[in-house]
PDB file of C-alpha atoms in Angstrom:
ATOM      1  CA  MET K   3     -10.245  31.034 -25.826  1.00 83.00           C
ATOM      2  CA  VAL K   4      -9.007  32.807 -22.343  1.00 92.00           C
ATOM      3  CA  THR K   5      -6.594  35.548 -23.164  1.00 95.00           C
ATOM      4  CA  GLY K   6      -4.761  37.155 -20.021  1.00 97.00           C
ATOM      5  CA  LEU K   7      -1.361  38.808 -18.903  1.00 98.00           C
ATOM      6  CA  ALA K   8       1.070  37.074 -16.382  1.00 98.00           C
ATOM      7  CA  ARG K   9       3.589  39.190 -14.576  1.00 97.00           C
ATOM      8  CA  HIS K  10       7.310  38.367 -13.620  1.00 96.00           C
ATOM      9  CA  GLY K  11       8.747  41.495 -11.718  1.00 95.00           C
ATOM     10  CA  ASP K  12       8.173  44.173 -14.383  1.00 94.00           C
ATOM     11  CA  VAL K  13       7.523  42.016 -17.483  1.00 97.00           C
ATOM     12  CA  THR K  14       4.210  41.582 -18.600  1.00 98.00           C
ATOM     13  CA  ILE K  15       3.484  38.127 -20.771  1.00 98.00           C
ATOM     14  CA  ALA K  16       0.593  37.956 -23.156  1.00 98.00           C
ATOM     15  CA  TYR K  17      -0.898  34.420 -23.086  1.00 98.00           C
ATOM     16  CA  GLU K  18      -3.751  32.424 -24.647  1.00 98.00           C
ATOM     17  CA  ARG K  19      -5.942  29.252 -22.936  1.00 98.00           C
ATOM     18  CA  LEU K  20      -7.635  27.021 -26.098  1.00 97.00           C
ATOM     19  CA  GLY K  21      -9.340  24.043 -24.968  1.00 96.00           C
ATOM     20  CA  PRO K  22     -10.901  22.509 -21.491  1.00 94.00           C
ATOM     21  CA  ALA K  23      -9.156  23.370 -18.150  1.00 90.00           C
ATOM     22  CA  ASP K  24      -9.296  20.199 -17.411  1.00 93.00           C
ATOM     23  CA  GLY K  25      -6.920  18.778 -19.757  1.00 96.00           C
ATOM     24  CA  GLU K  26      -3.934  17.637 -19.971  1.00 97.00           C
ATOM     25  CA  PRO K  27      -1.593  21.244 -19.481  1.00 98.00           C
ATOM     26  CA  LEU K  28       0.510  21.787 -22.260  1.00 98.00           C
ATOM     27  CA  LEU K  29       2.527  25.435 -22.918  1.00 98.00           C
ATOM     28  CA  LEU K  30       3.732  26.269 -26.166  1.00 99.00           C
ATOM     29  CA  VAL K  31       6.557  28.284 -26.592  1.00 98.00           C
ATOM     30  CA  MET K  32       7.443  30.155 -29.529  1.00 98.00           C
ATOM     31  CA  GLY K  33      10.726  31.194 -31.659  1.00 97.00           C
ATOM     32  CA  LEU K  34      12.621  34.416 -32.282  1.00 96.00           C
ATOM     33  CA  GLY K  35      10.735  37.490 -33.237  1.00 95.00           C
ATOM     34  CA  MET K  36       7.662  35.396 -33.608  1.00 97.00           C
ATOM     35  CA  GLN K  37       4.341  35.556 -32.160  1.00 98.00           C
ATOM     36  CA  LEU K  38       1.788  33.247 -30.447  1.00 98.00           C
ATOM     37  CA  VAL K  39       0.257  33.616 -33.481  1.00 98.00           C
ATOM     38  CA  SER K  40       2.963  32.008 -35.428  1.00 98.00           C
ATOM     39  CA  TRP K  41       1.555  28.545 -33.543  1.00 98.00           C
ATOM     40  CA  PRO K  42      -1.247  27.883 -36.366  1.00 98.00           C
ATOM     41  CA  ASP K  43      -4.823  27.754 -35.009  1.00 97.00           C
ATOM     42  CA  GLU K  44      -5.222  24.210 -36.387  1.00 98.00           C
ATOM     43  CA  PHE K  45      -2.399  23.136 -34.745  1.00 98.00           C
ATOM     44  CA  CYS K  46      -3.820  23.634 -31.559  1.00 98.00           C
ATOM     45  CA  ALA K  47      -6.602  22.605 -31.911  1.00 98.00           C
ATOM     46  CA  MET K  48      -5.164  18.996 -33.061  1.00 98.00           C
ATOM     47  CA  LEU K  49      -3.490  18.944 -29.371  1.00 98.00           C
ATOM     48  CA  VAL K  50      -6.940  19.929 -27.607  1.00 97.00           C
ATOM     49  CA  GLN K  51      -8.614  17.062 -29.923  1.00 96.00           C
ATOM     50  CA  GLN K  52      -5.890  14.963 -27.779  1.00 96.00           C
ATOM     51  CA  GLY K  53      -6.723  15.946 -24.505  1.00 95.00           C
ATOM     52  CA  PHE K  54      -4.245  18.765 -23.655  1.00 97.00           C
ATOM     53  CA  SER K  55      -5.633  22.643 -22.111  1.00 98.00           C
ATOM     54  CA  VAL K  56      -2.890  24.300 -24.734  1.00 98.00           C
ATOM     55  CA  VAL K  57      -1.245  27.550 -23.629  1.00 98.00           C
ATOM     56  CA  ARG K  58       0.785  30.159 -26.010  1.00 98.00           C
ATOM     57  CA  PHE K  59       2.074  32.978 -25.692  1.00 98.00           C
ATOM     58  CA  ASP K  60       4.455  35.782 -26.565  1.00 98.00           C
ATOM     59  CA  ASN K  61       7.767  35.963 -25.296  1.00 98.00           C
ATOM     60  CA  ARG K  62       9.084  39.240 -24.032  1.00 98.00           C
ATOM     61  CA  ASP K  63      10.136  41.452 -26.926  1.00 98.00           C
ATOM     62  CA  ALA K  64       7.197  40.219 -28.760  1.00 98.00           C
ATOM     63  CA  GLY K  65       3.658  41.083 -29.511  1.00 98.00           C
ATOM     64  CA  GLN K  66       1.728  41.991 -26.503  1.00 98.00           C
ATOM     65  CA  SER K  67       4.199  41.134 -24.177  1.00 98.00           C
ATOM     66  CA  THR K  68       6.910  43.433 -22.747  1.00 98.00           C
ATOM     67  CA  HIS K  69       9.010  44.965 -25.233  1.00 97.00           C
ATOM     68  CA  TRP K  70      12.964  46.421 -23.667  1.00 96.00           C
ATOM     69  CA  SER K  71      13.344  48.969 -26.269  1.00 94.00           C
ATOM     70  CA  HIS K  72      14.852  51.131 -23.842  1.00 92.00           C
ATOM     71  CA  ALA K  73      17.956  48.467 -24.538  1.00 92.00           C
ATOM     72  CA  GLY K  74      18.182  49.686 -27.954  1.00 90.00           C
ATOM     73  CA  ASN K  75      18.638  48.005 -31.015  1.00 91.00           C
ATOM     74  CA  PRO K  76      22.200  46.027 -30.985  1.00 88.00           C
ATOM     75  CA  SER K  77      24.323  46.029 -34.164  1.00 85.00           C
ATOM     76  CA  LEU K  78      25.329  42.416 -36.333  1.00 79.00           C
ATOM     77  CA  LEU K  79      29.108  43.172 -35.091  1.00 82.00           C
ATOM     78  CA  GLN K  80      27.975  43.369 -31.316  1.00 87.00           C
ATOM     79  CA  LEU K  81      25.900  40.161 -31.753  1.00 82.00           C
ATOM     80  CA  LEU K  82      28.902  38.744 -33.256  1.00 79.00           C
ATOM     81  CA  ALA K  83      31.490  40.421 -30.704  1.00 81.00           C
ATOM     82  CA  ARG K  84      30.043  41.003 -27.535  1.00 87.00           C
ATOM     83  CA  PRO K  85      26.628  39.540 -26.941  1.00 88.00           C
ATOM     84  CA  ARG K  86      27.296  39.748 -23.544  1.00 89.00           C
ATOM     85  CA  SER K  87      27.723  43.036 -23.357  1.00 89.00           C
ATOM     86  CA  VAL K  88      24.249  44.136 -25.006  1.00 90.00           C
ATOM     87  CA  ALA K  89      22.104  41.489 -24.263  1.00 94.00           C
ATOM     88  CA  PRO K  90      19.531  43.128 -21.767  1.00 95.00           C
ATOM     89  CA  TYR K  91      18.347  39.573 -20.766  1.00 97.00           C
ATOM     90  CA  ARG K  92      19.036  35.798 -20.757  1.00 98.00           C
ATOM     91  CA  LEU K  93      17.148  33.044 -21.729  1.00 98.00           C
ATOM     92  CA  THR K  94      17.021  32.358 -17.938  1.00 98.00           C
ATOM     93  CA  ASP K  95      14.991  35.078 -17.618  1.00 98.00           C
ATOM     94  CA  MET K  96      12.529  34.285 -20.501  1.00 98.00           C
ATOM     95  CA  ALA K  97      12.064  30.647 -19.050  1.00 98.00           C
ATOM     96  CA  ASP K  98      11.320  32.455 -15.984  1.00 98.00           C
ATOM     97  CA  ASP K  99       8.534  34.247 -17.952  1.00 98.00           C
ATOM     98  CA  ALA K 100       7.583  30.843 -19.027  1.00 98.00           C
ATOM     99  CA  ALA K 101       7.488  29.703 -15.330  1.00 98.00           C
ATOM    100  CA  ALA K 102       5.519  33.170 -14.515  1.00 98.00           C
ATOM    101  CA  VAL K 103       2.697  32.267 -16.902  1.00 98.00           C
ATOM    102  CA  LEU K 104       2.336  28.771 -15.866  1.00 98.00           C
ATOM    103  CA  ASP K 105       1.688  30.524 -12.403  1.00 98.00           C
ATOM    104  CA  ALA K 106      -1.094  32.573 -14.278  1.00 98.00           C
ATOM    105  CA  VAL K 107      -3.324  30.035 -15.720  1.00 98.00           C
ATOM    106  CA  GLY K 108      -2.578  27.980 -11.913  1.00 97.00           C
ATOM    107  CA  TRP K 109      -0.681  25.124 -13.569  1.00 98.00           C
ATOM    108  CA  PRO K 110       2.323  23.806 -11.246  1.00 98.00           C
ATOM    109  CA  ALA K 111       3.572  22.073 -14.093  1.00 98.00           C
ATOM    110  CA  ALA K 112       3.844  21.143 -17.321  1.00 98.00           C
ATOM    111  CA  HIS K 113       3.997  19.597 -20.599  1.00 98.00           C
ATOM    112  CA  VAL K 114       6.178  22.332 -22.137  1.00 98.00           C
ATOM    113  CA  VAL K 115       7.195  21.909 -26.769  1.00 98.00           C
ATOM    114  CA  GLY K 116       9.085  24.986 -27.596  1.00 98.00           C
ATOM    115  CA  ALA K 117       9.936  25.661 -31.014  1.00 98.00           C
ATOM    116  CA  SER K 118      13.583  27.089 -32.088  1.00 98.00           C
ATOM    117  CA  LEU K 119      14.113  29.786 -30.018  1.00 98.00           C
ATOM    118  CA  GLY K 120      11.503  28.466 -27.962  1.00 98.00           C
ATOM    119  CA  GLY K 121      13.099  25.029 -27.421  1.00 98.00           C
ATOM    120  CA  MET K 122      16.415  27.072 -26.031  1.00 98.00           C
ATOM    121  CA  ILE K 123      13.450  28.303 -23.461  1.00 98.00           C
ATOM    122  CA  ALA K 124      11.838  25.310 -22.687  1.00 98.00           C
ATOM    123  CA  GLN K 125      15.542  23.257 -21.864  1.00 98.00           C
ATOM    124  CA  THR K 126      16.425  26.307 -19.810  1.00 98.00           C
ATOM    125  CA  LEU K 127      13.254  25.935 -18.110  1.00 98.00           C
ATOM    126  CA  ALA K 128      13.612  22.268 -17.588  1.00 98.00           C
ATOM    127  CA  ILE K 129      16.834  22.983 -16.285  1.00 98.00           C
ATOM    128  CA  GLY K 130      16.306  25.926 -14.008  1.00 98.00           C
ATOM    129  CA  HIS K 131      12.504  25.027 -13.084  1.00 97.00           C
ATOM    130  CA  PRO K 132      12.584  20.657 -13.136  1.00 95.00           C
ATOM    131  CA  GLY K 133      10.076  20.415 -10.871  1.00 97.00           C
ATOM    132  CA  ARG K 134       7.561  23.007 -13.573  1.00 98.00           C
ATOM    133  CA  VAL K 135       8.002  20.342 -16.361  1.00 98.00           C
ATOM    134  CA  ARG K 136       6.030  17.308 -17.011  1.00 98.00           C
ATOM    135  CA  THR K 137       7.850  16.303 -20.603  1.00 98.00           C
ATOM    136  CA  LEU K 138       9.614  18.643 -23.053  1.00 98.00           C
ATOM    137  CA  THR K 139       9.512  18.642 -26.636  1.00 98.00           C
ATOM    138  CA  SER K 140      12.498  20.772 -27.862  1.00 98.00           C
ATOM    139  CA  ILE K 141      11.322  21.500 -32.096  1.00 98.00           C
ATOM    140  CA  MET K 142      14.107  22.621 -35.093  1.00 98.00           C
ATOM    141  CA  SER K 143      16.385  23.534 -31.863  1.00 98.00           C
ATOM    142  CA  THR K 144      19.792  23.504 -30.094  1.00 98.00           C
ATOM    143  CA  PRO K 145      21.547  23.439 -26.592  1.00 98.00           C
ATOM    144  CA  SER K 146      24.534  25.912 -27.679  1.00 98.00           C
ATOM    145  CA  PRO K 147      24.195  28.821 -29.981  1.00 95.00           C
ATOM    146  CA  THR K 148      27.543  27.449 -31.276  1.00 95.00           C
ATOM    147  CA  ILE K 149      26.002  24.414 -32.475  1.00 98.00           C
ATOM    148  CA  GLY K 150      23.295  23.907 -36.195  1.00 97.00           C
ATOM    149  CA  ARG K 151      24.911  27.436 -37.162  1.00 95.00           C
ATOM    150  CA  PRO K 152      22.940  28.630 -39.988  1.00 95.00           C
ATOM    151  CA  ARG K 153      23.517  28.850 -43.547  1.00 94.00           C
ATOM    152  CA  PRO K 154      24.380  31.928 -45.499  1.00 91.00           C
ATOM    153  CA  GLY K 155      21.148  32.141 -47.239  1.00 91.00           C
ATOM    154  CA  ALA K 156      18.910  31.380 -43.790  1.00 92.00           C
ATOM    155  CA  LEU K 157      20.296  33.981 -42.444  1.00 86.00           C
ATOM    156  CA  ALA K 158      20.659  36.538 -44.980  1.00 89.00           C
ATOM    157  CA  ALA K 159      16.624  35.824 -44.607  1.00 88.00           C
ATOM    158  CA  LEU K 160      16.609  36.941 -41.215  1.00 84.00           C
ATOM    159  CA  GLY K 161      18.511  40.686 -42.175  1.00 85.00           C
ATOM    160  CA  LEU K 162      15.773  41.253 -44.616  1.00 87.00           C
ATOM    161  CA  ARG K 163      14.805  45.216 -44.320  1.00 91.00           C
ATOM    162  CA  PRO K 164      11.862  44.916 -41.611  1.00 92.00           C
ATOM    163  CA  ALA K 165       8.440  45.625 -43.131  1.00 95.00           C
ATOM    164  CA  THR K 166       7.135  49.596 -42.758  1.00 95.00           C
ATOM    165  CA  ASP K 167       3.294  48.671 -42.837  1.00 97.00           C
ATOM    166  CA  ARG K 168       1.046  45.430 -42.659  1.00 97.00           C
ATOM    167  CA  ASP K 169       0.956  44.268 -45.887  1.00 98.00           C
ATOM    168  CA  GLY K 170       4.641  44.662 -46.404  1.00 97.00           C
ATOM    169  CA  ALA K 171       4.888  42.130 -43.155  1.00 97.00           C
ATOM    170  CA  GLY K 172       2.939  40.074 -44.434  1.00 98.00           C
ATOM    171  CA  GLU K 173       5.285  39.628 -47.651  1.00 97.00           C
ATOM    172  CA  ARG K 174       8.381  39.480 -45.681  1.00 96.00           C
ATOM    173  CA  MET K 175       7.329  36.624 -44.188  1.00 97.00           C
ATOM    174  CA  VAL K 176       6.863  34.770 -47.073  1.00 97.00           C
ATOM    175  CA  ARG K 177      10.288  35.721 -48.320  1.00 96.00           C
ATOM    176  CA  VAL K 178      11.747  34.694 -45.383  1.00 96.00           C
ATOM    177  CA  PHE K 179       9.824  30.926 -44.627  1.00 97.00           C
ATOM    178  CA  GLN K 180      10.287  30.662 -48.987  1.00 96.00           C
ATOM    179  CA  ALA K 181      14.863  30.944 -47.859  1.00 96.00           C
ATOM    180  CA  ILE K 182      14.035  28.808 -44.504  1.00 97.00           C
ATOM    181  CA  GLY K 183      10.656  26.458 -44.465  1.00 97.00           C
ATOM    182  CA  SER K 184      10.696  23.291 -45.520  1.00 98.00           C
ATOM    183  CA  PRO K 185      11.992  22.145 -49.345  1.00 96.00           C
ATOM    184  CA  ARG K 186       9.698  19.058 -49.715  1.00 97.00           C
ATOM    185  CA  TYR K 187       6.566  20.597 -48.317  1.00 97.00           C
ATOM    186  CA  PRO K 188       4.384  23.292 -50.046  1.00 92.00           C
ATOM    187  CA  HIS K 189       4.625  26.934 -48.113  1.00 91.00           C
ATOM    188  CA  GLU K 190       1.413  28.072 -47.447  1.00 96.00           C
ATOM    189  CA  GLU K 191       1.744  31.713 -48.839  1.00 97.00           C
ATOM    190  CA  GLN K 192      -1.248  33.062 -47.871  1.00 98.00           C
ATOM    191  CA  TRP K 193      -1.409  31.785 -44.045  1.00 98.00           C
ATOM    192  CA  LEU K 194       2.051  33.524 -43.712  1.00 98.00           C
ATOM    193  CA  ARG K 195       1.155  36.568 -45.199  1.00 98.00           C
ATOM    194  CA  ASP K 196      -1.313  36.644 -42.940  1.00 98.00           C
ATOM    195  CA  VAL K 197       0.261  35.704 -40.092  1.00 98.00           C
ATOM    196  CA  GLY K 198       2.819  38.579 -40.649  1.00 98.00           C
ATOM    197  CA  ARG K 199       0.037  41.049 -41.363  1.00 98.00           C
ATOM    198  CA  ARG K 200      -1.029  40.000 -38.099  1.00 98.00           C
ATOM    199  CA  ALA K 201       1.758  39.943 -36.033  1.00 98.00           C
ATOM    200  CA  TYR K 202       2.057  43.634 -37.429  1.00 98.00           C
ATOM    201  CA  ASP K 203      -1.048  44.951 -35.620  1.00 97.00           C
ATOM    202  CA  ARG K 204      -0.499  42.994 -32.324  1.00 97.00           C
ATOM    203  CA  GLY K 205       2.952  44.677 -31.959  1.00 96.00           C
ATOM    204  CA  HIS K 206       5.841  45.049 -34.933  1.00 94.00           C
ATOM    205  CA  ASP K 207       9.290  45.581 -33.075  1.00 95.00           C
ATOM    206  CA  PRO K 208      12.181  44.328 -35.031  1.00 93.00           C
ATOM    207  CA  ALA K 209      14.700  45.495 -32.559  1.00 94.00           C
ATOM    208  CA  GLY K 210      13.058  42.948 -30.273  1.00 96.00           C
ATOM    209  CA  GLY K 211      13.972  39.927 -32.541  1.00 94.00           C
ATOM    210  CA  ARG K 212      17.929  41.570 -32.232  1.00 93.00           C
ATOM    211  CA  ARG K 213      17.404  41.695 -28.498  1.00 95.00           C
ATOM    212  CA  GLN K 214      16.081  38.471 -28.550  1.00 96.00           C
ATOM    213  CA  LEU K 215      18.708  37.051 -30.576  1.00 94.00           C
ATOM    214  CA  ALA K 216      21.211  38.427 -28.330  1.00 94.00           C
ATOM    215  CA  ALA K 217      20.036  36.783 -25.360  1.00 96.00           C
ATOM    216  CA  ILE K 218      20.570  33.262 -27.415  1.00 96.00           C
ATOM    217  CA  ARG K 219      24.426  33.881 -28.320  1.00 94.00           C
ATOM    218  CA  ALA K 220      24.895  35.734 -24.414  1.00 95.00           C
ATOM    219  CA  SER K 221      23.779  32.623 -22.559  1.00 96.00           C
ATOM    220  CA  GLY K 222      25.635  30.051 -23.973  1.00 93.00           C
ATOM    221  CA  ASP K 223      26.096  26.580 -24.110  1.00 97.00           C
ATOM    222  CA  ARG K 224      23.292  24.082 -21.890  1.00 98.00           C
ATOM    223  CA  ARG K 225      24.730  20.459 -22.411  1.00 98.00           C
ATOM    224  CA  ALA K 226      26.133  20.008 -19.372  1.00 98.00           C
ATOM    225  CA  ALA K 227      22.938  20.924 -17.582  1.00 98.00           C
ATOM    226  CA  LEU K 228      20.923  19.391 -20.071  1.00 98.00           C
ATOM    227  CA  ALA K 229      22.427  16.167 -18.717  1.00 98.00           C
ATOM    228  CA  GLY K 230      20.794  16.900 -15.044  1.00 98.00           C
ATOM    229  CA  VAL K 231      17.405  16.594 -16.938  1.00 98.00           C
ATOM    230  CA  ARG K 232      15.350  13.781 -16.108  1.00 96.00           C
ATOM    231  CA  VAL K 233      11.825  14.253 -17.867  1.00 97.00           C
ATOM    232  CA  PRO K 234      10.436  12.656 -21.198  1.00 97.00           C
ATOM    233  CA  THR K 235      12.155  14.379 -23.540  1.00 98.00           C
ATOM    234  CA  LEU K 236      11.293  14.221 -27.535  1.00 98.00           C
ATOM    235  CA  VAL K 237      13.930  16.118 -30.091  1.00 98.00           C
ATOM    236  CA  LEU K 238      11.848  16.870 -33.307  1.00 98.00           C
ATOM    237  CA  HIS K 239      14.065  18.543 -36.125  1.00 98.00           C
ATOM    238  CA  GLY K 240      14.060  18.153 -40.372  1.00 98.00           C
ATOM    239  CA  ASP K 241      17.046  17.180 -41.643  1.00 98.00           C
ATOM    240  CA  ALA K 242      16.665  20.161 -44.871  1.00 98.00           C
ATOM    241  CA  ASP K 243      16.598  23.134 -41.871  1.00 98.00           C
ATOM    242  CA  PRO K 244      19.122  25.976 -42.642  1.00 98.00           C
ATOM    243  CA  LEU K 245      18.888  28.209 -40.287  1.00 97.00           C
ATOM    244  CA  ILE K 246      18.985  25.514 -37.018  1.00 98.00           C
ATOM    245  CA  ARG K 247      20.984  22.729 -38.700  1.00 98.00           C
ATOM    246  CA  PRO K 248      20.042  18.867 -38.323  1.00 98.00           C
ATOM    247  CA  SER K 249      23.226  18.648 -35.561  1.00 98.00           C
ATOM    248  CA  GLY K 250      21.559  21.094 -33.336  1.00 98.00           C
ATOM    249  CA  GLY K 251      18.836  18.454 -32.614  1.00 98.00           C
ATOM    250  CA  ARG K 252      21.301  15.691 -32.493  1.00 98.00           C
ATOM    251  CA  ALA K 253      23.177  17.752 -29.833  1.00 98.00           C
ATOM    252  CA  THR K 254      20.249  18.746 -28.067  1.00 98.00           C
ATOM    253  CA  ALA K 255      18.664  14.521 -28.187  1.00 98.00           C
ATOM    254  CA  ALA K 256      22.759  13.522 -27.087  1.00 98.00           C
ATOM    255  CA  ALA K 257      22.453  15.989 -24.097  1.00 98.00           C
ATOM    256  CA  VAL K 258      18.976  14.636 -22.179  1.00 98.00           C
ATOM    257  CA  PRO K 259      19.741  11.124 -20.905  1.00 97.00           C
ATOM    258  CA  GLY K 260      17.275   8.737 -22.632  1.00 97.00           C
ATOM    259  CA  SER K 261      15.387  11.260 -25.106  1.00 98.00           C
ATOM    260  CA  ARG K 262      14.344  10.013 -28.240  1.00 98.00           C
ATOM    261  CA  LEU K 263      14.977  11.891 -31.614  1.00 98.00           C
ATOM    262  CA  VAL K 264      12.818  12.208 -35.118  1.00 98.00           C
ATOM    263  CA  ILE K 265      14.478  13.778 -37.837  1.00 98.00           C
ATOM    264  CA  TYR K 266      11.781  14.305 -40.306  1.00 98.00           C
ATOM    265  CA  PRO K 267      12.977  14.115 -44.226  1.00 98.00           C
ATOM    266  CA  GLY K 268      12.426  17.010 -46.008  1.00 98.00           C
ATOM    267  CA  MET K 269      11.851  19.716 -43.191  1.00 98.00           C
ATOM    268  CA  GLY K 270      13.423  22.854 -43.066  1.00 98.00           C
ATOM    269  CA  HIS K 271      12.728  25.337 -40.149  1.00 98.00           C
ATOM    270  CA  ASP K 272       8.905  25.483 -39.859  1.00 98.00           C
ATOM    271  CA  LEU K 273       6.090  23.596 -38.815  1.00 98.00           C
ATOM    272  CA  PRO K 274       4.895  21.699 -42.237  1.00 98.00           C
ATOM    273  CA  ARG K 275       0.599  20.807 -42.329  1.00 98.00           C
ATOM    274  CA  PRO K 276       1.212  17.083 -43.628  1.00 98.00           C
ATOM    275  CA  LEU K 277       3.790  16.018 -40.503  1.00 98.00           C
ATOM    276  CA  TRP K 278       1.013  17.831 -37.829  1.00 98.00           C
ATOM    277  CA  PRO K 279       0.296  14.402 -37.643  1.00 98.00           C
ATOM    278  CA  GLU K 280       3.226  12.588 -37.265  1.00 98.00           C
ATOM    279  CA  MET K 281       4.127  15.250 -34.446  1.00 98.00           C
ATOM    280  CA  ILE K 282       1.469  15.438 -32.598  1.00 98.00           C
ATOM    281  CA  ALA K 283       0.854  11.894 -32.387  1.00 97.00           C
ATOM    282  CA  GLU K 284       4.704  11.789 -30.587  1.00 98.00           C
ATOM    283  CA  ILE K 285       3.761  14.492 -28.381  1.00 98.00           C
ATOM    284  CA  THR K 286       0.732  12.230 -27.361  1.00 97.00           C
ATOM    285  CA  THR K 287       2.725   9.361 -27.121  1.00 97.00           C
ATOM    286  CA  LEU K 288       5.610  11.608 -24.820  1.00 97.00           C
ATOM    287  CA  THR K 289       3.153  12.667 -22.270  1.00 95.00           C
ATOM    288  CA  GLY K 290       0.628   9.937 -21.928  1.00 89.00           C
ATOM    289  CA  ALA K 291      -2.348  12.149 -22.956  1.00 62.00           C
ATOM    290  CA  ARG K 292      -5.598  10.552 -24.214  1.00 56.00           C
ATOM    291  CA  SER K 293      -7.888  12.054 -26.876  1.00 50.00           C
ATOM    292  CA  THR K 294     -11.129  13.625 -26.338  1.00 45.00           C
TER     293      THR K 294
END
């Protein structure tokens, strides 16, 4: 594994690179308030076994990347009523961060896989930097903040009181994914606790997730722009996702010409381990990569 820092203006983005330098370049983009450690190590290893060189990174306002603490902590009312006035940046800025990571690792272009907010960033990267995206995979995401709106229980889980210590962060992570995770598959509570604790140690910033949410709401609807995307596109979603409901995945697939939509029964807003082989097989088929 190689670690590094990418620079986009005044923003620094922390990343990790796994696998052979000559593998198929694949960029993983994580979701709201999450860090690169939320991409499971074993999931990344399986991608490497399929011939990929994998890069995962912390979005701005998460982990070891730049935090916009000076922009404050927008209230829920502000996020709902006037997100454009409180969002210190947009998804286009976060997509530019991802392009800076590609520059830092020396990749002219890559296969891009994004989950949740990461899917929105990946979509925006394909729109704004079409030459940098070889294929696009959008997982449990949406092209618009008005499509696939969360169920009340899922939204309440995101509003749980922030942790005040690393053990509390681990328990909070478990509680969140008990509410938004897959009902058909067991929740890996020990792994979730570990990720929560590691994330706390790497850079605990609950307000950062609020600012990322403001960026989502301020960035509007991408469907018209996605109609111009011409790279092979895969959309993966769960039919039991309570945070971004399946209509978000269907709308993404409908917006991108020629895209492939796969809906997994019983999958919520997470990456269930039993589905990893199927998901990775879909990604491998899309990209044309060969296993090592």
